[in-house]
GROMACS .gro file of C-alpha atoms in nm:
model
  423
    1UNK     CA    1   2.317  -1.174   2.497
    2UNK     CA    2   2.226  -0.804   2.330
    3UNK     CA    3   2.025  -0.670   2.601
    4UNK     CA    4   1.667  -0.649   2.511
    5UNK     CA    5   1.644  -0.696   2.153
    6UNK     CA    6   1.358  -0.772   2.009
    7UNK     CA    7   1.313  -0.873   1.625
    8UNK     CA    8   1.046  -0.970   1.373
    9UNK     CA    9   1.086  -1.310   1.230
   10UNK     CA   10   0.885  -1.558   1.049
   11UNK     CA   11   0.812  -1.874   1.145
   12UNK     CA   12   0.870  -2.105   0.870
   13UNK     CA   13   0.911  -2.511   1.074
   14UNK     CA   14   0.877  -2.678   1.430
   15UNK     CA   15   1.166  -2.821   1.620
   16UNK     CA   16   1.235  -3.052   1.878
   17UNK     CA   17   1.153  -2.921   2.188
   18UNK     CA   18   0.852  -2.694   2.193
   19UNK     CA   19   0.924  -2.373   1.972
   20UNK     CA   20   0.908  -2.284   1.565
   21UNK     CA   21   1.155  -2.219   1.399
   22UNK     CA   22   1.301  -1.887   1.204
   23UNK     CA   23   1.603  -1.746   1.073
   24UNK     CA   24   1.729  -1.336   1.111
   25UNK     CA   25   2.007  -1.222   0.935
   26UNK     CA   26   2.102  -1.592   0.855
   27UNK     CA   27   2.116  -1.696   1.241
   28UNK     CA   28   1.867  -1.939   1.364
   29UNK     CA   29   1.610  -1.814   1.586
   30UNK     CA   30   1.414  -2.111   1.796
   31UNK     CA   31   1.093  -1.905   1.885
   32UNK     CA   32   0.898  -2.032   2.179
   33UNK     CA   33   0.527  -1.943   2.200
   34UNK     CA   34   0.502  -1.950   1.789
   35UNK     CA   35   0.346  -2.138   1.529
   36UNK     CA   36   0.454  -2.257   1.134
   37UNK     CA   37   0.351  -1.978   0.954
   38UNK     CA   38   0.334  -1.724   1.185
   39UNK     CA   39   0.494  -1.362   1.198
   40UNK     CA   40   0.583  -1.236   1.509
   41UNK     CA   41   0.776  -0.997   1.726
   42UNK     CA   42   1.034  -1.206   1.917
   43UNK     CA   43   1.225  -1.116   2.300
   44UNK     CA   44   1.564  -1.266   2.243
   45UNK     CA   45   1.645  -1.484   2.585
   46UNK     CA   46   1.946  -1.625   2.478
   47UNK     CA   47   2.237  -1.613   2.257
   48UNK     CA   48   2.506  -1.312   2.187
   49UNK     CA   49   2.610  -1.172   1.847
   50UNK     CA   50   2.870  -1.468   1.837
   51UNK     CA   51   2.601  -1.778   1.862
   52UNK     CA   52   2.483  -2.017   1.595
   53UNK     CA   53   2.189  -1.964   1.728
   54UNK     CA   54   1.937  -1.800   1.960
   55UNK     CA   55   1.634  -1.853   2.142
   56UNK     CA   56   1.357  -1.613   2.180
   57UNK     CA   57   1.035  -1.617   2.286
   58UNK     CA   58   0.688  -1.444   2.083
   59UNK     CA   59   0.558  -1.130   2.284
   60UNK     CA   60   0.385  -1.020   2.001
   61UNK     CA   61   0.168  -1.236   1.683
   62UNK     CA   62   0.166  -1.032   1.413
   63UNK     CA   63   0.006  -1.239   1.185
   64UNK     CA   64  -0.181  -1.535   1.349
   65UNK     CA   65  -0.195  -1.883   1.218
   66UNK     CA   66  -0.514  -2.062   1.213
   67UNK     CA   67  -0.382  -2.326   1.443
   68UNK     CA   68  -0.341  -2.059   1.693
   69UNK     CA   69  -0.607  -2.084   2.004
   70UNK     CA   70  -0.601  -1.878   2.312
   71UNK     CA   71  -0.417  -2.045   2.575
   72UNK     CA   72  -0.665  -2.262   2.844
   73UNK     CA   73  -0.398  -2.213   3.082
   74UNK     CA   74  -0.349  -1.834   3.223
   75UNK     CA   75   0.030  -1.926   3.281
   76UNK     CA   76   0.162  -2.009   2.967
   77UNK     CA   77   0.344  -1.747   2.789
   78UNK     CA   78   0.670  -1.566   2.778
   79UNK     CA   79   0.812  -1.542   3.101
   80UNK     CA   80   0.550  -1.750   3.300
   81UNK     CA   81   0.514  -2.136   3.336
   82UNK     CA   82   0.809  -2.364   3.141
   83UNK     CA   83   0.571  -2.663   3.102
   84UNK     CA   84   0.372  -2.649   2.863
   85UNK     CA   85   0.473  -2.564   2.479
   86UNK     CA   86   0.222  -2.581   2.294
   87UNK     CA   87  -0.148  -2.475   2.441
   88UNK     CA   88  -0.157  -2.206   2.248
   89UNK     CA   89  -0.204  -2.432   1.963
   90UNK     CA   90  -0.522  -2.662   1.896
   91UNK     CA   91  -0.510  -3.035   1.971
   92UNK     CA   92  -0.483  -3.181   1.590
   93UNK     CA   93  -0.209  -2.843   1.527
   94UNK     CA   94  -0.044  -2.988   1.798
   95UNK     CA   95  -0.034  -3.397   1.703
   96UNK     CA   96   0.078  -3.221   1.387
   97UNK     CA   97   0.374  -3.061   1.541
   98UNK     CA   98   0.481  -3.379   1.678
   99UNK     CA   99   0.440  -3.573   1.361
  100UNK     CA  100   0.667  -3.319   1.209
  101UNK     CA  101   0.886  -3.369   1.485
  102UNK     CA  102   0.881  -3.763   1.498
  103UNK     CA  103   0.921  -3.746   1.066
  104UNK     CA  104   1.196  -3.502   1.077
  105UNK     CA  105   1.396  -3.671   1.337
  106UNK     CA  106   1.410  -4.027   1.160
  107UNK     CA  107   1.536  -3.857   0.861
  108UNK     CA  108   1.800  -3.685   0.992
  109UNK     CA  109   1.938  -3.930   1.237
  110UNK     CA  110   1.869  -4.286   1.064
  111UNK     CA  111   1.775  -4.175   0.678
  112UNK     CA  112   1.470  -4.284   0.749
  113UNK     CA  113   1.154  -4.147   0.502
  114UNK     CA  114   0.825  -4.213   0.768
  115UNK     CA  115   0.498  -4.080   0.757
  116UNK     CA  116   0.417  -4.031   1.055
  117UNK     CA  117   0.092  -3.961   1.189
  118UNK     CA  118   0.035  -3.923   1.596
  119UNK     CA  119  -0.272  -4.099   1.781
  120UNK     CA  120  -0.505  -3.899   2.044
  121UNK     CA  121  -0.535  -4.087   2.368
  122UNK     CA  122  -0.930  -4.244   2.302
  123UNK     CA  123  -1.181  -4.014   2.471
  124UNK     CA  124  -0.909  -3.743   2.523
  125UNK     CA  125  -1.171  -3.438   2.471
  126UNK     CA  126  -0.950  -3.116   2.577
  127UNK     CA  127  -0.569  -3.230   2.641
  128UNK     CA  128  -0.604  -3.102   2.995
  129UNK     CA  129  -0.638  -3.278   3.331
  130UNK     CA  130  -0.453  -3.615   3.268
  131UNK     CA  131  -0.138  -3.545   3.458
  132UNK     CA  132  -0.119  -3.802   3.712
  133UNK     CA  133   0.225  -3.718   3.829
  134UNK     CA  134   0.334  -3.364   3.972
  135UNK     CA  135   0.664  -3.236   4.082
  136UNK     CA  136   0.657  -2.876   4.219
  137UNK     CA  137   0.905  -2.620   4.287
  138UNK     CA  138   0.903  -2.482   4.634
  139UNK     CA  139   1.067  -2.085   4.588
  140UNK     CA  140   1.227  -1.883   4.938
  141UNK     CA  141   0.862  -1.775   5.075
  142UNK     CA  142   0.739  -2.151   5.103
  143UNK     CA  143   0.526  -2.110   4.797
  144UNK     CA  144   0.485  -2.430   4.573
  145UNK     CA  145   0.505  -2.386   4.183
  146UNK     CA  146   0.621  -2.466   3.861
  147UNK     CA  147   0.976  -2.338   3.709
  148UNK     CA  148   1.026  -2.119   3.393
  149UNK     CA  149   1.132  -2.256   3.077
  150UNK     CA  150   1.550  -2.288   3.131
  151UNK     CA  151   1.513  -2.178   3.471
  152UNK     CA  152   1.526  -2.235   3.800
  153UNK     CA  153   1.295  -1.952   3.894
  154UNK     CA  154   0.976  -2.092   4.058
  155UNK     CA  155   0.652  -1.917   3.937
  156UNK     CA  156   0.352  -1.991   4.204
  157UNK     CA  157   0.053  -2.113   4.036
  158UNK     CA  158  -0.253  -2.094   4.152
  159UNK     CA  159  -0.370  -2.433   3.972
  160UNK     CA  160  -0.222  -2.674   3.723
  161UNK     CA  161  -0.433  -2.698   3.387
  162UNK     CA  162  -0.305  -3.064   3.297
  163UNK     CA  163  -0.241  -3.198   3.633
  164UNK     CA  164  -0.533  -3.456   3.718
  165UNK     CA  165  -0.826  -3.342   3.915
  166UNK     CA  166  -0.663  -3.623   4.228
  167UNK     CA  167  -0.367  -3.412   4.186
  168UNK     CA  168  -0.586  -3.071   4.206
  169UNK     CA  169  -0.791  -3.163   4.486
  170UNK     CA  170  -0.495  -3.200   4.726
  171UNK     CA  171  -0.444  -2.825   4.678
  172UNK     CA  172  -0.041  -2.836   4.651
  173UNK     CA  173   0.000  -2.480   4.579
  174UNK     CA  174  -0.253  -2.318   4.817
  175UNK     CA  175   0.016  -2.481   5.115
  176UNK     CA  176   0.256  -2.364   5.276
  177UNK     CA  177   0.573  -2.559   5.256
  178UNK     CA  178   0.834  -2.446   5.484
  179UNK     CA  179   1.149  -2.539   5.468
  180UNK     CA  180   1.085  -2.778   5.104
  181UNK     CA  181   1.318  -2.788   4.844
  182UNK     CA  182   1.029  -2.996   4.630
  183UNK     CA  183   0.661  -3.137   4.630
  184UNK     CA  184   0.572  -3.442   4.429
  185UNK     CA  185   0.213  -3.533   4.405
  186UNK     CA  186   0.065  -3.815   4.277
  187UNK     CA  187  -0.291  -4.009   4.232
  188UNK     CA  188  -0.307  -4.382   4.078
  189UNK     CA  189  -0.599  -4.499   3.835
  190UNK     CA  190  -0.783  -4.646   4.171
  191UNK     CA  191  -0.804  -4.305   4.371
  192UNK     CA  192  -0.532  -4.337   4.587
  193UNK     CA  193  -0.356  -4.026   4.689
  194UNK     CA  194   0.001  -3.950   4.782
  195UNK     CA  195   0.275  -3.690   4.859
  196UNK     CA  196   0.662  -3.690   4.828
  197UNK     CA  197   0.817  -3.384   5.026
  198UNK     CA  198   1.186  -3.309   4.955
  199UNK     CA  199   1.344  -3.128   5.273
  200UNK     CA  200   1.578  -2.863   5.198
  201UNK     CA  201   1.858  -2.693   5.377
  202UNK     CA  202   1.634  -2.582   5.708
  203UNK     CA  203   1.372  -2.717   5.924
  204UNK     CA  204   1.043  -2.881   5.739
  205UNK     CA  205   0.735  -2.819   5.809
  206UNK     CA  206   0.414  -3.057   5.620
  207UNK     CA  207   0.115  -2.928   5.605
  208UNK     CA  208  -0.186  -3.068   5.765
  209UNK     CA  209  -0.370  -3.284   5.470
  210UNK     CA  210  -0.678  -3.494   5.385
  211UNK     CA  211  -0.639  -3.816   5.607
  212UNK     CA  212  -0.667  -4.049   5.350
  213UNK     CA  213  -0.362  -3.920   5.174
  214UNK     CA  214  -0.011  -4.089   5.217
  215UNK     CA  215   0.259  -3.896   5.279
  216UNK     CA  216   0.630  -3.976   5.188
  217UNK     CA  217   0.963  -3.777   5.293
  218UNK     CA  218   1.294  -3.824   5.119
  219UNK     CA  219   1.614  -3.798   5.232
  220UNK     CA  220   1.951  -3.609   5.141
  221UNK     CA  221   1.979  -3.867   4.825
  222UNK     CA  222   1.627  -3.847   4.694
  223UNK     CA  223   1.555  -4.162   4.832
  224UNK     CA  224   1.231  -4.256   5.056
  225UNK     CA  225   1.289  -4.230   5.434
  226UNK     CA  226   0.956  -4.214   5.592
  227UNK     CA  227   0.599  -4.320   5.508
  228UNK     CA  228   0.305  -4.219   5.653
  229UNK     CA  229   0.027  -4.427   5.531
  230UNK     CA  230   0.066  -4.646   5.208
  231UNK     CA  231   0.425  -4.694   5.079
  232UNK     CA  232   0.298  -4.785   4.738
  233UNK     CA  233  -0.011  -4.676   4.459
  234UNK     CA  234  -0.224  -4.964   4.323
  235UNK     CA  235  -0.256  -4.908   3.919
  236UNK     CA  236  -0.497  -5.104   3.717
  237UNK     CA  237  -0.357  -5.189   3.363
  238UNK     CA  238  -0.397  -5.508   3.136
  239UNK     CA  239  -0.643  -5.667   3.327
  240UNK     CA  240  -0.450  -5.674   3.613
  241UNK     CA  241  -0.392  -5.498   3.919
  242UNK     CA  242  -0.041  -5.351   4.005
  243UNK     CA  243   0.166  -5.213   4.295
  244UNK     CA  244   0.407  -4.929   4.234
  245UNK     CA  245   0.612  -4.790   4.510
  246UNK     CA  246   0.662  -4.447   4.611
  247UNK     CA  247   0.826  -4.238   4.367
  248UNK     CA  248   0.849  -4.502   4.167
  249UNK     CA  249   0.769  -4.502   3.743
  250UNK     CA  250   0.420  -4.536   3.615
  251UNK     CA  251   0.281  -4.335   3.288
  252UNK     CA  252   0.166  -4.043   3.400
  253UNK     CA  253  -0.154  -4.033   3.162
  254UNK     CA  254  -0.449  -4.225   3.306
  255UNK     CA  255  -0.472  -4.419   2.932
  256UNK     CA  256  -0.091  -4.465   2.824
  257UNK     CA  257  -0.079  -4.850   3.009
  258UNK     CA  258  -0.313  -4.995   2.821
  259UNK     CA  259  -0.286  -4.815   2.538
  260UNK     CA  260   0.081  -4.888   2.509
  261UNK     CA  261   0.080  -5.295   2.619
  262UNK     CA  262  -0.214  -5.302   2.307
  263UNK     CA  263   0.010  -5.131   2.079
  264UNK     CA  264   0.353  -5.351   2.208
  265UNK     CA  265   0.190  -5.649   2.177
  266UNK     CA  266   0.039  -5.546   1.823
  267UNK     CA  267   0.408  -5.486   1.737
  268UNK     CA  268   0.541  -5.811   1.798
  269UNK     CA  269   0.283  -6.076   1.870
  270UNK     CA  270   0.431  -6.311   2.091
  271UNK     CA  271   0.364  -6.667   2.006
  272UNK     CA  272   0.286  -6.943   2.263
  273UNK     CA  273   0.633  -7.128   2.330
  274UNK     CA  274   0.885  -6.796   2.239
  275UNK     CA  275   1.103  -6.654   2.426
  276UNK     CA  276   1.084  -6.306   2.520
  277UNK     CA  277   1.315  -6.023   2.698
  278UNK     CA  278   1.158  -5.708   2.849
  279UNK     CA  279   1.404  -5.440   2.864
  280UNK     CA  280   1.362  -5.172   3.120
  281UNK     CA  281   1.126  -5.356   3.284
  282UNK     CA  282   1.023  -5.118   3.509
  283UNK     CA  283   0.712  -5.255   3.701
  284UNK     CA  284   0.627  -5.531   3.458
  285UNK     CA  285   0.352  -5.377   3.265
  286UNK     CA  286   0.489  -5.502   2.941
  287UNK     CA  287   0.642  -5.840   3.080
  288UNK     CA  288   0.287  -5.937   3.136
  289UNK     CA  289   0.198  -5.842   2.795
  290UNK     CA  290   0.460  -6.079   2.672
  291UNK     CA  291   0.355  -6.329   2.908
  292UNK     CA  292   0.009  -6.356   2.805
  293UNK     CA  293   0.104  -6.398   2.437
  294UNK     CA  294   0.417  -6.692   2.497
  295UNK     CA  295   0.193  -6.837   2.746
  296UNK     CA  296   0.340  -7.128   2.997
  297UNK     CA  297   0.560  -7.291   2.779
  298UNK     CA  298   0.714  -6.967   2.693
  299UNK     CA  299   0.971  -6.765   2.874
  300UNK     CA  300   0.980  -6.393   2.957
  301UNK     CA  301   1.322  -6.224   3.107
  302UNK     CA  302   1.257  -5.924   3.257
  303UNK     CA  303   1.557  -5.669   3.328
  304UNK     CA  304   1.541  -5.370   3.523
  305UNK     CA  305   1.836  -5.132   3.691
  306UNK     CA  306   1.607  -4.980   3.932
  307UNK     CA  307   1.595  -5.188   4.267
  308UNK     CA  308   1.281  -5.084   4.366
  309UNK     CA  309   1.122  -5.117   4.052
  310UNK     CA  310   1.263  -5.471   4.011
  311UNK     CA  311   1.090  -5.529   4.345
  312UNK     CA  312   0.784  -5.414   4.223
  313UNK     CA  313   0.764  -5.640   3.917
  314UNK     CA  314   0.868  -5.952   4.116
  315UNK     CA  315   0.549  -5.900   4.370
  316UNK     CA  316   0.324  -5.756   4.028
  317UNK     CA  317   0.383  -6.095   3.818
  318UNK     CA  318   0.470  -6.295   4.124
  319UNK     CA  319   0.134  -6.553   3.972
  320UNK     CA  320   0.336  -6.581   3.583
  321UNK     CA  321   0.588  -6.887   3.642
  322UNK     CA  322   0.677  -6.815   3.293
  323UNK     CA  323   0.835  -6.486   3.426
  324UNK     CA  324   1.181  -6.461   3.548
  325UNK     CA  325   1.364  -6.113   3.697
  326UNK     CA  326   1.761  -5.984   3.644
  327UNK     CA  327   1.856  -5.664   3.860
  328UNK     CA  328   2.131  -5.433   3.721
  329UNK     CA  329   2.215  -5.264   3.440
  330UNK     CA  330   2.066  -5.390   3.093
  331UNK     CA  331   2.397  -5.365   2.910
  332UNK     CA  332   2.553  -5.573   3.216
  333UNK     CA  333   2.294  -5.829   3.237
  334UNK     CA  334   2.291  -5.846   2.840
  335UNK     CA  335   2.646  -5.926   2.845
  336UNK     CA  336   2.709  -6.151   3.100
  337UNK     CA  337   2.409  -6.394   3.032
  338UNK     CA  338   2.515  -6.492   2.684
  339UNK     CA  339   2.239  -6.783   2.710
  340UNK     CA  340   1.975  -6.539   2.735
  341UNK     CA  341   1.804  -6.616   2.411
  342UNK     CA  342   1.514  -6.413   2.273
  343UNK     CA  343   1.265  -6.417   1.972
  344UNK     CA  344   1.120  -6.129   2.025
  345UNK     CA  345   1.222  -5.833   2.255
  346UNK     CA  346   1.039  -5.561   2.417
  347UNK     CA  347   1.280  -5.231   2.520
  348UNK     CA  348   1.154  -4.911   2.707
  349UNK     CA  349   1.498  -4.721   2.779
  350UNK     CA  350   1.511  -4.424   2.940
  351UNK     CA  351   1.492  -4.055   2.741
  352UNK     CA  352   1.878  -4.096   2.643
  353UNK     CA  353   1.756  -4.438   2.432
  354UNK     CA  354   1.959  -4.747   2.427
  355UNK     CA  355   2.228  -4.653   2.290
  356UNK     CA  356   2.528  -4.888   2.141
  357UNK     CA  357   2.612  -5.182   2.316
  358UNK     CA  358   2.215  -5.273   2.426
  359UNK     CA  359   2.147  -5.260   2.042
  360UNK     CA  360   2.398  -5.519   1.972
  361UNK     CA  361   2.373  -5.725   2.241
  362UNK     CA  362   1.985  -5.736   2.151
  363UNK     CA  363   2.086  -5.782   1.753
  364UNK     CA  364   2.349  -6.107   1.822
  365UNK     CA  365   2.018  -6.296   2.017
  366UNK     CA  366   1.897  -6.264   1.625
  367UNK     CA  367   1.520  -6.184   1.745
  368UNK     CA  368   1.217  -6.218   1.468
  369UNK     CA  369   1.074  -5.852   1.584
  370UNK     CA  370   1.161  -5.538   1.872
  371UNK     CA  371   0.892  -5.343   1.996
  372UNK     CA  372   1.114  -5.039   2.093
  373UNK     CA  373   0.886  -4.764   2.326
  374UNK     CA  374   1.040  -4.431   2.295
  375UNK     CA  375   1.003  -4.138   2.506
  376UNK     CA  376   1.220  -3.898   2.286
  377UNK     CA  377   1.208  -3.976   1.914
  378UNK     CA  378   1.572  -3.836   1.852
  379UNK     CA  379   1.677  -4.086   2.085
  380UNK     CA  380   1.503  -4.326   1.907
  381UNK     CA  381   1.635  -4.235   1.540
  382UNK     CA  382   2.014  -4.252   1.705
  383UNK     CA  383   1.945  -4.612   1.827
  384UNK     CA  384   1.731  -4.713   1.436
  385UNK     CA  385   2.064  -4.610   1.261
  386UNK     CA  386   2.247  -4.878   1.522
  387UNK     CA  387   2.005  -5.118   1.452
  388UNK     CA  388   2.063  -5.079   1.075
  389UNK     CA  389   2.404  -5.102   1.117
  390UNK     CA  390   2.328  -5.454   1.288
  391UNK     CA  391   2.082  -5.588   1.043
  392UNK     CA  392   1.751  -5.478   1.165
  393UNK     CA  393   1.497  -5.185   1.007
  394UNK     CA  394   1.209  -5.027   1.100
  395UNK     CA  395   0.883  -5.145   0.985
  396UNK     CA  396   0.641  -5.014   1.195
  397UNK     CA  397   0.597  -4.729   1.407
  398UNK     CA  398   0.244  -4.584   1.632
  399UNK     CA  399   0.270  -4.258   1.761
  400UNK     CA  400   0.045  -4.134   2.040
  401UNK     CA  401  -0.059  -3.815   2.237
  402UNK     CA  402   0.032  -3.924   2.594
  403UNK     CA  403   0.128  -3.563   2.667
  404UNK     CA  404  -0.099  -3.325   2.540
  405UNK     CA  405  -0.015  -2.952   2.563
  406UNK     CA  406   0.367  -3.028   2.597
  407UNK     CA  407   0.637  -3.146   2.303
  408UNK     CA  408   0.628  -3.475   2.414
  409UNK     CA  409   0.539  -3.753   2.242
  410UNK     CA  410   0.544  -4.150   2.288
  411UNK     CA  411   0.661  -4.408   2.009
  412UNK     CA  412   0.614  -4.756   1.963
  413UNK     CA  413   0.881  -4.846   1.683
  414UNK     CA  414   0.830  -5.276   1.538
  415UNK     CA  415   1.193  -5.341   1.408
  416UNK     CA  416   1.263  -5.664   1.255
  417UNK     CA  417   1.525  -5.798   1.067
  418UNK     CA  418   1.653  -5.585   0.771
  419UNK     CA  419   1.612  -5.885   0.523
  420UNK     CA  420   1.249  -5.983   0.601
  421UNK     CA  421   1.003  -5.898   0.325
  422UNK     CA  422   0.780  -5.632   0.362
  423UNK     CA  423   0.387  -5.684   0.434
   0.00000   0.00000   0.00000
C-alpha cells in the first residue's frame, strides 16, 4: 500500500458494504465515511499501485452533501469503531443508500429492473438503541470493545449508540474481563438479561453482575458449557410466546419478528389445507406463520441444520399438530425426502443465500409462491437468477430498516412461477 497517501476524490455512487464510491486516475476508490455527491480528502487503507482497487477512508469533507449529519455516535469515523457505516448520514439518506444497494444488486446479478424502496421499522424515531444482540471484543488489558473496520484491533468504548438500553444497563464495557477472548450480551423483548463469556488462552475471571442476569460460558468450540441462571430468553412474536436458547438466533431488532412473519405471510398467503416447507427454520417464528394460515388440515415441514435451534422450534410449536420438524442440512433433507411436497415455501438461509441445489430442489416441488427472507441482497440476486433458470421470477419484494446506522438491510422477495400472470 503507498504509505500515507491521501487523495481528493469525488463521490459519485454507494456500494455494497458501507462506503461511496469514486474513481482516481481510473482506479476505483471505495471511500468509507462518504456520501453520493460528496468531495473529500481520502486516507488510502488499502491497496498498492498494482490493485484494481482501493479502499480509503474520508478524513476530510470538502464539500458536504445535504444528507450529511453529524455522527450521534462519538466513535464512528476513520480509524475508530467498524460497526456502523452510515451515522453520519440521516435516516431517509440512509434507507436511500440501501435502496440503491438492494436496486443495483438485482440488476447486476439476476437482470432484474426493481424499484426498490426500503421500509422504517414503525415507531423507529432515531435508528439508535434497538440492538438486542452484542458481541464484544475483549483487547490484552481486559477491556471490552468493539473492532475496527477490517480489523482485529479492539477499540474500548465507553457505550454502544445502537445497542438496546437492556444491553446498556449491564455495563459490558465498564468490566473488567480477565482472561476473555469475547463478551456476548443479550436482552429478549420480555426483559430478560443474559451474558455469553468466551474464555481465552489464560485463567477467566467474570465479573460480579446484577443477580437477575444469566450468565453463560462457552467452551474451546464456541459451544455452551455452563449456565448460571436461565439457559434460554423468552421472545414474544406473533401472538405467541417463544423460547430461544443461549446463543441461539433471534432478530436482533425488538420489531423485525413481527414485522417480518406480517410481511412473509403477505407474500404467500397460505391457504387452509396447503402444504407448506419452512426453510431455515430456525426457532419456528415463520413455521407458525404458515401454520396459522394452512390451518389443521394443512401441513407445515420445518427444516433446520442447527440442533439447538431445531430443539427450540419443537418445544416453541410443540401445541401446532399440523407442524412437523427435519434436523440436518436443508439440501440433505430436500433431497432425500422426495415426498416432501409443498405449495408454498418459506426460506430464510443464511448471509451466503441458498445457493444451487436448495433452489432446485425447492423448484421440482413446483410451489404456487416463495417467500425468500434475505439478509444480504447480493446473495439474494445470485439465488433470483437460479430461480429463473428453474422457472420462477420475482414478483414482489419489501425491504425494511432492521439495521439502522449499518449497511444492512432485510428483504422479503414473493417468487412465483415465471409463467403466472402479473397482478
Amino acid at each position: 500500500m503507498p504509505a500515507a497517501v491521501e487523495i481528493i476524490v469525488d463521490v459519485t455512487g454507494v456500494g455494497h458494504g458501507g462506503f461511496g464510491i469514486a474513481r482516481h486516475d481510473g482506479r476505483v476508490v471505495f471511500v468509507r465515511h462518504a456520501l453520493p455527491g460528496e468531495r473529500v480528502r481520502a486516507h488510502v487503507t488499502e491497496g498498492t499501485e498494482d490493485s484494481r482497487y482501493w479502499r480509503a477512508d474520508a478524513v476530510e469533507i470538502l464539500t458536504p452533501s445535504a444528507d450529511r449529519v453529524e455522527p450521534p455516535c462519538p466513535y464512528a469515523g476513520p480509524g475508530k469503531c467498524g460497526g456502523c457505516d452510515w451515522q453520519h448520514a440521516s435516516l431517509p439518506a440512509q434507507r436511500r443508500l440501501k435502496a440503491d444497494v438492494i436496486a443495483e444488486q438485482l440488476w447486476r446479478l439476476a437482470g432484474i429492473e426493481w424499484d426498490v424502496e426500503v421500509e422504517p421499522v414503525p415507531d423507529e424515531h432515531d435508528g439508535l438503541g434497538w440492538r438486542t444482540r452484542m458481541t464484544y471484543a475483549v483487547d490484552e488489558e481486559d477491556r471490552a470493545g468493539l473492532r475496527r473496520h477490517r480489523s482485529h484491533d479492539v477499540v474500548p468504548i465507553d457505550e454502544c449508540a445502537i445497542a438496546h438500553p437492556g444491553i446498556r444497563s449491564l455495563q459490558i464495557e465498564q468490566r473488567p474481563w480477565p482472561g476473555m477472548e469475547s463478551v456476548q450480551a443479550a436482552v429478549s423483548g420480555t426483559g430478560e438479561r443474559l451474558v455469553i463469556a468466551e474464555p481465552g488462552q489464560r485463567d477467566v475471571d467474570v465479573p460480579e453482575l446484577p443477580a437477575d442476569v444469566s450468565v453463560a460460558m462457552t467452551d474451546e468450540h464456541g459451544k455452551i458449557r455452563t449456565v448460571e441462571g436461565h439457559a434460554e430468553l423468552t421472545e414474544t412474536a406473533w401472538g405467541r410466546t417463544w423460547q430461544v436458547s443461549a446463543g441461539g438466533f433471534w432478530q436482533v431488532h425488538p420489531g423485525a419478528a413481527d414485522l417480518l412473519g406480517e410481511a412473509v405471510a403477505q407474500a404467500v398467503r397460505p391457504r387452509p389445507g396447503e402444504r407448506a416447507l419452512d426453510l431455515y427454520s430456525g426457532a419456528g417464528l415463520f413455521a407458525a406463520v404458515l401454520a396459522d394460515g394452512v390451518g389443521h388440515d394443512g401441513s407445515v415441514v420445518a427444516i433446520e441444520g442447527d440442533r439447538r435451534a431445531a430443539a427450540d422450534a419443537r418445544n416453541n410449536l410443540a401445541d401446532l399438530e399440523q407442524v412437523t420438524f427435519r434436523t440436518g442440512p436443508v439440501d440433505r433433507v430436500l433431497g432425500k425426502e422426495d415426498e416432501l411436497g409443498a405449495d408454498v415455501v418459506v426460506l430464510d438461509p443464511p448471509r451466503a443465500g441458498a445457493k444451487l441445489n436448495v433452489v432446485h430442489e425447492i423448484a421440482r416441488r413446483h410451489p404456487r409462491a416463495i417467500a425468500y427472507v434475505a439478509c444480504d441482497p447480493a446473495a439474494l440476486g445470485r439465488d433470483l437468477a437460479t430461480f429463473a433458470t428453474a422457472g420462477y421470477r420475482l414478483s414482489g419484494l419489501r425491504a425494511f430498516d432492521l439495521f439502522p446506522m449499518t449497511h444492512h438491510v432485510e428483504c422479503v422477495a414473493t417468487i412465483v412461477p415465471a409463467d403466472e400472470p402479473a397482478t
